[in-house]
Coordinates of N, CA and C in Angstrom, one line a residue:
M108 N 7.5 -15.4 -1.1 CA 6.4 -15.0 -0.2 C 5.6 -14.3 -1.5
S109 N 4.4 -13.9 -2.9 CA 4.4 -13.1 -2.9 C 3.8 -12.9 -1.9
R110 N 2.4 -11.0 -2.5 CA 1.3 -10.7 -1.9 C 1.4 -9.7 -2.4
D111 N -0.4 -9.1 -2.6 CA -0.9 -6.9 -2.6 C -0.8 -7.3 -1.6
I112 N -0.9 -5.9 -2.1 CA -0.8 -5.1 -0.9 C -2.1 -3.7 -1.9
F113 N -3.6 -3.5 -0.7 CA -4.8 -3.3 -2.0 C -4.5 -1.6 -0.7
I114 N -4.7 -0.1 -0.9 CA -4.5 0.5 0.7 C -5.6 1.4 -0.6
Q115 N -7.0 1.7 0.6 CA -7.6 2.1 -0.2 C -8.5 2.9 1.6
D116 N -9.2 4.0 1.5 CA -10.1 4.1 2.6 C -10.8 3.2 2.8
I117 N -10.7 2.9 4.2 CA -11.2 1.4 5.4 C -11.3 1.9 6.9
P118 N -12.6 1.8 7.5 CA -12.9 1.9 8.3 C -12.5 2.3 9.5
P119 N -12.2 4.0 10.7 CA -10.9 3.3 11.3 C -11.1 2.1 12.7
G120 N -11.0 1.7 13.3 CA -11.0 1.2 14.0 C -11.5 -0.1 13.8
I121 N -11.3 -0.7 12.3 CA -11.7 -2.0 12.6 C -10.8 -3.1 12.4
R122 N -10.4 -4.2 13.3 CA -9.5 -4.5 12.9 C -9.3 -6.3 12.7
S123 N -11.0 -6.6 12.3 CA -11.2 -7.1 10.9 C -11.6 -6.8 9.9
V124 N -11.7 -7.3 8.6 CA -12.2 -7.1 7.0 C -13.8 -7.8 8.0
T125 N -14.1 -7.9 8.9 CA -15.5 -8.9 9.3 C -16.5 -7.9 9.5
E126 N -15.7 -6.9 10.1 CA -16.4 -5.5 10.7 C -16.6 -4.5 10.2
I127 N -16.3 -4.1 8.6 CA -17.0 -3.6 8.0 C -18.2 -3.2 7.6
P128 N -19.3 -2.6 8.0 CA -20.3 -2.5 7.5 C -20.4 -2.6 6.0
D129 N -21.5 -3.2 6.0 CA -22.7 -3.4 4.5 C -23.0 -1.4 3.9
S130 N -23.2 -1.0 4.8 CA -23.2 0.2 4.1 C -21.8 1.0 4.0
W131 N -21.6 0.7 4.3 CA -20.7 1.7 4.3 C -19.4 1.9 2.9
R132 N -18.8 2.8 2.9 CA -18.7 3.4 1.0 C -16.6 4.0 1.6
P133 N -16.4 4.1 0.4 CA -15.0 4.5 0.4 C -14.2 5.7 0.4
A134 N -13.6 7.0 0.7 CA -14.2 8.2 0.6 C -12.5 7.8 -0.3
P135 N -12.5 9.2 -1.4 CA -11.3 8.8 -2.1 C -10.1 9.5 -1.2
L136 N -8.8 9.0 -1.4 CA -7.5 8.9 -0.4 C -7.1 11.0 -0.2
P137 N -6.6 10.5 1.2 CA -6.5 12.2 0.7 C -5.2 12.9 0.3
F138 N -4.8 11.8 -0.6 CA -4.1 12.6 -1.7 C -3.7 11.5 -2.9
G139 N -2.9 12.2 -3.8 CA -2.8 11.5 -5.5 C -1.5 10.6 -5.7
H140 N -0.9 10.9 -6.5 CA -0.1 10.0 -7.0 C 1.2 11.3 -6.7
A141 N 1.3 12.4 -6.6 CA 2.3 12.9 -6.4 C 3.5 12.7 -5.0
E142 N 1.7 12.2 -3.5 CA 2.9 12.1 -2.3 C 2.8 10.6 -2.5
V143 N 2.3 10.1 -3.1 CA 2.9 7.9 -3.2 C 4.5 8.3 -3.8
V144 N 4.4 9.1 -4.8 CA 5.6 9.1 -5.1 C 6.6 9.6 -4.1
A145 N 6.5 10.5 -4.2 CA 7.2 11.0 -2.4 C 8.3 10.7 -1.5
A146 N 6.7 9.9 -1.0 CA 6.4 9.3 0.8 C 7.2 7.6 0.0
V147 N 7.0 7.1 -0.7 CA 8.7 5.8 -1.5 C 9.4 6.3 -1.3
R148 N 10.3 7.1 -2.2 CA 10.7 8.1 -2.6 C 12.2 8.3 -1.8
E149 N 11.1 8.4 -0.5 CA 12.3 9.2 0.8 C 12.4 8.3 2.3
L150 N 11.2 6.8 1.1 CA 12.2 5.4 1.9 C 13.4 4.9 1.2
V151 N 13.0 5.0 -0.2 CA 13.7 3.7 -0.8 C 14.6 5.0 -1.8
P152 N 15.2 6.1 -1.9 CA 15.6 6.8 -2.8 C 15.9 6.8 -4.6
S153 N 16.4 4.9 -5.0 CA 16.1 4.5 -6.3 C 14.8 3.6 -6.6
A154 N 14.3 4.1 -5.7 CA 13.4 4.0 -6.3 C 12.4 3.6 -8.2
D155 N 12.6 3.1 -8.8 CA 11.8 4.0 -9.7 C 11.1 3.9 -11.1
F156 N 10.3 5.0 -11.0 CA 9.4 5.0 -11.8 C 9.2 6.0 -12.5
T157 N 10.1 5.3 -13.7 CA 10.2 5.5 -15.1 C 9.3 5.5 -15.6
D158 N 7.3 4.8 -15.7 CA 7.2 4.5 -15.6 C 5.9 4.9 -14.2
P159 N 5.5 6.1 -15.2 CA 5.1 6.7 -13.4 C 4.5 6.3 -12.5
T160 N 3.1 4.6 -13.7 CA 2.1 4.4 -12.7 C 2.4 3.5 -12.4
W161 N 3.9 2.7 -12.3 CA 4.5 1.0 -12.1 C 5.5 1.3 -11.8
G162 N 5.8 1.5 -10.6 CA 6.5 2.2 -9.6 C 7.3 1.3 -9.7
R163 N 9.0 1.1 -9.6 CA 9.6 -0.8 -9.3 C 10.5 -0.4 -7.1
V164 N 10.3 -1.1 -6.5 CA 11.8 -0.8 -5.0 C 12.2 -2.1 -5.4
E165 N 13.7 -2.0 -5.4 CA 14.5 -2.4 -4.4 C 14.4 -2.8 -3.6
I166 N 14.5 -3.7 -2.9 CA 15.9 -3.4 -1.3 C 16.8 -5.6 -1.5
P167 N 16.6 -5.3 -0.6 CA 17.5 -6.9 0.0 C 16.2 -7.6 0.4
G168 N 16.3 -8.6 -1.1 CA 15.1 -9.8 -0.5 C 14.2 -9.3 -0.8
V169 N 14.0 -7.6 -1.0 CA 12.4 -8.2 -1.8 C 12.7 -6.7 -2.6
D170 N 12.0 -7.5 -4.3 CA 11.2 -6.3 -5.0 C 9.8 -5.6 -4.9
I171 N 9.0 -5.3 -5.2 CA 7.7 -3.9 -4.8 C 7.8 -3.5 -5.7
E172 N 6.2 -3.6 -6.7 CA 6.0 -3.1 -7.5 C 5.0 -1.8 -7.0
V173 N 5.1 -0.7 -7.7 CA 3.7 0.3 -7.2 C 3.3 0.7 -8.4
N174 N 1.7 -0.2 -7.4 CA 0.9 0.6 -8.7 C 0.1 1.4 -8.6
V175 N 0.2 2.2 -8.9 CA -0.7 3.3 -9.0 C -0.9 4.8 -10.3
S176 N -2.2 4.8 -9.9 CA -3.2 5.8 -11.2 C -2.0 7.2 -10.8
H177 N -2.2 7.7 -12.6 CA -2.1 9.4 -12.1 C -2.3 10.4 -12.1
E178 N -2.9 10.5 -10.9 CA -4.3 10.8 -11.1 C -4.4 12.3 -9.3
P179 N -4.9 13.1 -9.3 CA -4.3 13.8 -8.4 C -4.5 13.7 -7.0
Q180 N -5.6 12.9 -7.1 CA -6.7 13.0 -6.3 C -7.0 10.9 -5.8
L181 N -6.5 10.1 -4.9 CA -6.7 8.6 -5.5 C -7.9 7.3 -4.9
Q182 N -9.1 7.2 -5.2 CA -9.2 6.0 -5.0 C -8.8 5.3 -4.8
S183 N -7.8 4.7 -4.6 CA -6.8 3.3 -4.0 C -5.2 3.6 -5.0
F184 N -4.6 2.1 -4.1 CA -3.2 2.0 -4.8 C -3.0 0.3 -4.3
A185 N -1.8 0.0 -6.0 CA -1.9 -1.4 -4.9 C 0.3 -1.4 -4.7
L186 N 0.2 -2.8 -3.8 CA 2.0 -2.9 -3.6 C 1.7 -4.9 -3.8
H187 N 3.0 -4.7 -5.2 CA 2.6 -5.9 -5.4 C 4.6 -6.6 -5.2
V188 N 4.0 -7.1 -3.9 CA 4.7 -8.1 -3.2 C 5.1 -9.2 -3.2
R189 N 7.0 -9.1 -3.5 CA 7.9 -10.5 -4.4 C 8.8 -10.4 -2.9
A190 N 9.0 -11.4 -2.7 CA 9.8 -11.2 -1.0 C 10.0 -11.6 0.1
A191 N 12.0 -12.3 0.1 CA 12.7 -13.1 0.3 C 12.1 -13.6 1.7
N192 N 13.2 -12.1 2.4 CA 12.8 -11.3 3.6 C 11.4 -11.0 3.8
Q193 N 10.3 -11.3 4.2 CA 8.8 -10.7 4.9 C 9.2 -9.8 5.1
A194 N 10.2 -10.0 6.8 CA 10.7 -8.4 7.9 C 11.2 -8.0 7.1
A195 N 12.2 -7.7 6.3 CA 11.7 -6.8 5.3 C 11.2 -5.9 4.5
A196 N 10.1 -6.2 4.1 CA 8.8 -5.7 3.0 C 7.6 -5.1 4.2
D197 N 7.4 -6.4 5.4 CA 6.4 -5.3 6.2 C 6.7 -4.5 7.3
Q198 N 8.2 -4.3 6.7 CA 8.5 -3.1 7.3 C 8.2 -1.2 6.0
F199 N 9.6 -1.5 4.8 CA 8.6 -0.1 4.1 C 7.2 -0.4 3.9
I200 N 6.5 -1.6 4.1 CA 4.7 -1.3 3.5 C 4.0 -0.2 4.9
A201 N 4.7 -0.6 5.8 CA 3.8 -0.1 7.5 C 5.1 1.0 7.7
Q202 N 5.7 1.1 7.3 CA 6.8 3.4 6.9 C 5.6 3.9 5.6
L203 N 5.6 2.8 4.8 CA 4.9 3.8 3.8 C 2.5 3.7 4.2
L204 N 3.0 3.5 4.7 CA 1.1 3.7 5.0 C 1.7 4.5 6.2
D205 N 2.9 4.8 6.8 CA 2.6 5.2 8.0 C 2.5 6.9 7.3
R206 N 3.8 7.1 6.9 CA 4.2 8.5 5.5 C 2.8 8.9 5.1
L207 N 1.9 8.6 4.8 CA 0.5 8.0 4.4 C -1.2 8.2 4.9
N208 N 0.1 7.5 6.2 CA -1.5 8.0 6.9 C -2.3 7.3 7.1
V209 N -2.7 5.4 6.4 CA -3.7 5.1 6.3 C -3.5 4.4 5.8
R210 N -4.9 3.1 6.2 CA -4.0 1.5 5.9 C -3.7 0.1 4.8
A211 N -4.4 -1.0 4.6 CA -5.0 -1.1 3.6 C -4.7 -3.2 3.9
F212 N -5.9 -2.6 2.8 CA -5.5 -4.9 3.2 C -4.8 -5.4 2.7
D213 N -4.3 -6.9 3.5 CA -3.8 -7.6 3.1 C -4.1 -8.7 2.8
P214 N -4.9 -9.7 1.9 CA -5.7 -11.3 2.1 C -5.1 -11.7 2.5
E215 N -3.2 -11.9 2.1 CA -3.3 -12.6 3.1 C -2.6 -13.7 4.7
N216 N -3.0 -12.0 4.8 CA -3.3 -11.4 6.7 C -5.0 -12.9 6.8
E217 N -5.2 -13.3 7.9 CA -6.2 -13.8 8.8 C -7.5 -13.2 9.2
T218 N -6.9 -11.3 8.9 CA -8.1 -10.2 9.5 C -7.8 -9.7 8.0
G219 N -7.6 -9.6 6.8 CA -7.8 -9.5 6.0 C -7.6 -7.7 5.7
L220 N -6.3 -7.3 6.9 CA -6.1 -6.4 6.5 C -4.5 -6.4 7.5
F221 N -3.7 -5.8 6.9 CA -2.2 -5.2 6.7 C -1.8 -4.7 8.3
T222 N -1.4 -5.7 9.1 CA -0.8 -5.1 10.3 C 0.8 -5.4 10.3
A223 N 1.7 -3.7 11.2 CA 2.4 -3.6 10.8 C 3.4 -5.1 12.1
P224 N 4.6 -5.1 11.8 CA 5.6 -6.9 12.0 C 5.4 -5.8 14.0

C-alpha cells in the first residue's frame, strides 16, 4: 500500500478535516529540519539523509521517504509511505508525530487525519 502523510499545524481537538474552520490558518511548526531528522534517527538510526531534503527510512516491510525542506522553521513536511506491513508503518508514523508533538493529514483515512493504531 502506498500513501502520503502531510504534517503541518492542525487545529487542536478536531477529529475530522470537516471540523477545520474556514477562517483557520496554520501556524509554522515549532521546529525545523534538524529536529525532524533527529526524531527520525531516534526511531531508525539507519535512516539515510544523504540528500538532506529527501530522507529514506527502511524498516521491515516499510519504505518511507521523508520530504523536509532544509529550513530552521517549517510550515510542513511529508512522509511518502510504501508498506507491505501497514502496522509497522503506522507505528513509525505515530511515534514520529508523538516525538515532534504534531498531528498529520492522512487522505486515506475517512477523517482525513492520521490516527494512531
